[in-house]
Coordinates of C-alpha atoms in Angstrom, one line a residue:
M757 CA -0.5 0.1 0.3
D758 CA 1.5 3.1 -1.2
V759 CA 1.4 6.5 1.0
D760 CA -2.1 8.0 -0.3
G761 CA -3.1 4.2 0.3
A762 CA -2.1 3.8 3.4
L763 CA -3.4 7.8 4.5
I764 CA -6.9 7.2 3.1
R765 CA -6.8 3.9 4.8
D766 CA -6.3 5.7 7.6
I767 CA -9.3 8.5 7.6
L768 CA -11.9 6.1 6.2
S769 CA -11.2 3.9 9.2
K770 CA -12.5 7.3 11.1
L771 CA -15.6 7.5 9.2
M772 CA -17.1 4.1 8.6
S773 CA -17.2 1.0 10.6
D774 CA -13.9 -1.6 10.6
D775 CA -16.2 -3.8 8.5
H776 CA -16.8 -1.8 6.1
V777 CA -13.1 -1.0 5.7
M778 CA -11.7 -4.6 6.0
I779 CA -14.7 -5.1 3.2
L780 CA -12.5 -2.8 0.8
D781 CA -9.4 -4.6 2.2
K782 CA -10.3 -7.2 0.6
L783 CA -11.4 -6.2 -2.2
D784 CA -8.2 -6.2 -3.8
E785 CA -9.2 -7.7 -6.8
P786 CA -12.8 -8.4 -8.2
K787 CA -14.7 -10.8 -5.4
K788 CA -18.3 -12.4 -5.2
D789 CA -19.8 -11.4 -1.9
E790 CA -19.8 -15.4 -1.0
E791 CA -16.1 -15.7 -1.1
L792 CA -15.6 -11.8 0.7
A793 CA -18.0 -13.3 3.3
Y794 CA -15.6 -16.7 3.7
E795 CA -12.2 -14.7 3.6
L796 CA -14.0 -12.3 6.3
N797 CA -15.7 -15.4 8.1
M798 CA -18.6 -13.2 8.5
K799 CA -22.5 -14.1 7.5
E800 CA -23.6 -13.4 3.8
T801 CA -26.5 -11.0 4.9
V802 CA -24.2 -9.2 6.8
V803 CA -21.0 -8.7 4.1
R804 CA -24.2 -7.6 1.6
T805 CA -25.3 -5.2 3.9
L806 CA -21.6 -3.5 4.2
L807 CA -21.5 -3.9 0.5
N808 CA -24.5 -2.3 -0.2
D809 CA -24.1 0.3 2.3
L810 CA -20.1 1.0 0.6
H811 CA -22.9 0.9 -3.0
G812 CA -24.8 3.8 -1.8
E813 CA -21.2 5.7 -1.2
G814 CA -20.3 5.3 -4.2
L815 CA -17.0 3.0 -3.5
V816 CA -18.0 -0.4 -5.0
E817 CA -19.5 -1.4 -7.5
Y818 CA -20.8 -4.4 -9.4
E819 CA -21.5 -7.0 -11.9
R820 CA -24.6 -9.1 -12.1
S821 CA -25.1 -12.3 -14.2
K822 CA -27.4 -14.9 -13.8
N823 CA -27.6 -19.0 -13.6
K824 CA -29.3 -19.9 -16.6
K825 CA -30.2 -23.4 -14.4
T826 CA -31.2 -21.7 -11.4
G827 CA -32.7 -18.9 -12.2
W828 CA -30.3 -16.2 -9.2
Y829 CA -28.2 -14.2 -9.5
T830 CA -24.6 -14.0 -8.6
Y831 CA -22.6 -10.1 -7.7
I832 CA -19.2 -9.0 -8.5
W833 CA -18.2 -7.1 -6.9
K834 CA -15.0 -4.1 -7.2
K835 CA -13.7 -1.1 -5.2
R836 CA -13.5 2.1 -6.8
E837 CA -10.4 3.4 -6.3
D838 CA -11.1 7.0 -7.7
K839 CA -14.1 6.6 -5.6
I840 CA -12.7 6.1 -2.6
R841 CA -10.2 9.0 -2.9
E842 CA -13.2 11.5 -4.0
Y843 CA -15.3 10.6 -1.3
V844 CA -12.2 11.2 1.8
I845 CA -10.9 14.9 0.3
N846 CA -15.1 15.9 -0.4
Y847 CA -15.3 15.0 3.8
L848 CA -11.8 16.9 4.6
Q849 CA -13.1 19.4 2.3
S850 CA -16.3 19.4 4.0
E851 CA -15.0 19.4 7.4
L852 CA -12.4 21.9 6.8
N853 CA -15.0 24.8 5.6
R854 CA -17.6 23.8 9.1
L855 CA -13.9 24.3 10.9
Y856 CA -13.5 28.2 9.4
R857 CA -16.5 28.7 9.9
R858 CA -17.0 27.7 13.4
L859 CA -13.2 29.9 13.8
E860 CA -15.3 32.3 11.8
A861 CA -17.8 32.5 14.7
E862 CA -14.5 32.5 18.0
E863 CA -13.3 34.1 16.6
N864 CA -15.8 37.1 15.7
G865 CA -18.3 37.2 18.1
S866 CA -18.7 37.3 22.4
I867 CA -19.8 34.0 23.6
F868 CA -20.2 33.7 27.3
S869 CA -20.5 31.1 29.8
C870 CA -22.4 29.2 32.9
E871 CA -22.0 26.3 33.8
C872 CA -23.8 24.9 31.8
S873 CA -23.9 25.9 28.3
R874 CA -22.1 28.0 26.1
V875 CA -24.4 31.2 24.3
T876 CA -23.7 34.5 21.7
F877 CA -24.1 37.9 23.2
E878 CA -26.9 38.4 21.4
M879 CA -28.4 35.2 23.3
A880 CA -27.3 36.1 26.7
L881 CA -28.8 39.5 25.9
E882 CA -31.9 38.3 25.0
M883 CA -31.4 36.5 28.7
N884 CA -30.6 39.5 30.7
F885 CA -27.5 37.5 31.1
I886 CA -28.8 35.0 33.5
C887 CA -29.1 31.2 32.5
P888 CA -32.7 29.8 32.3
E889 CA -30.8 26.1 33.0
C890 CA -28.6 27.0 36.4
N891 CA -29.8 30.6 37.6
K892 CA -26.1 31.0 37.1
P893 CA -25.0 34.7 35.4
F894 CA -23.0 33.9 32.2
M895 CA -19.9 35.4 32.0
Q896 CA -17.3 36.2 28.6
Y897 CA -15.6 33.4 27.8
K898 CA -12.2 33.9 27.4
N899 CA -12.0 31.0 24.1
D900 CA -8.4 31.3 23.6
E901 CA -7.9 27.4 24.0
I902 CA -10.9 26.4 21.4
I903 CA -9.4 28.6 19.0
S904 CA -5.8 27.7 19.1
K905 CA -7.4 23.8 18.6
L906 CA -9.5 24.8 16.1
K907 CA -6.4 26.4 14.5
E908 CA -4.7 23.2 14.7
R909 CA -6.7 21.0 13.2
I910 CA -7.8 23.3 10.7
S911 CA -3.8 23.0 9.6
E912 CA -3.4 19.5 10.5
I913 CA -6.7 18.8 7.1
E914 CA -4.8 21.5 4.9
K915 CA -1.4 19.1 5.5
T916 CA -3.4 16.0 4.6
L917 CA -4.9 17.4 1.8
E918 CA -2.1 18.9 0.4
R919 CA -0.6 15.0 0.6
L920 CA -3.0 14.5 -1.5
G921 CA -2.6 16.7 -3.9
V922 CA -5.5 18.8 -3.4
I923 CA -4.7 22.3 -4.2
I924 CA -6.1 24.5 -0.7
D925 CA -8.0 28.5 -1.6
K926 CA -7.1 30.3 1.5

């Protein structure tokens, strides 16, 4: 497995179950669902469910053929490497955009907190700076640590995208 492949596999393992990732790992060549079930020591119905999940995301495809004697269909499943890479990149870009928005809100907004929640200045003002849950006053919240962690995570995702050859507009 190349560096990109290992990186993509690592990200996939955070996005889906271990069983889904194991299916993708075993599809290094086209295989029948029965073969996958045997190799993974799983029930065929479970493997088919996992394959259908992956197919729903566009990460695998199949060819179907009909046995003329029995009338049963046989499915041969293939991994779609191009779509797997695209899936991971789309996830990372979406996560990056979400973090940018959150960072902007943290940097530009006044945040107030009590013992049980955090709210914007506008919300605190509407509640007369008293939390309706715990009846404690809202105090201005120092969010420097949150901002620092957001910037750190943004940097990690940007580096990962760069390793995958994605150009990032900042």
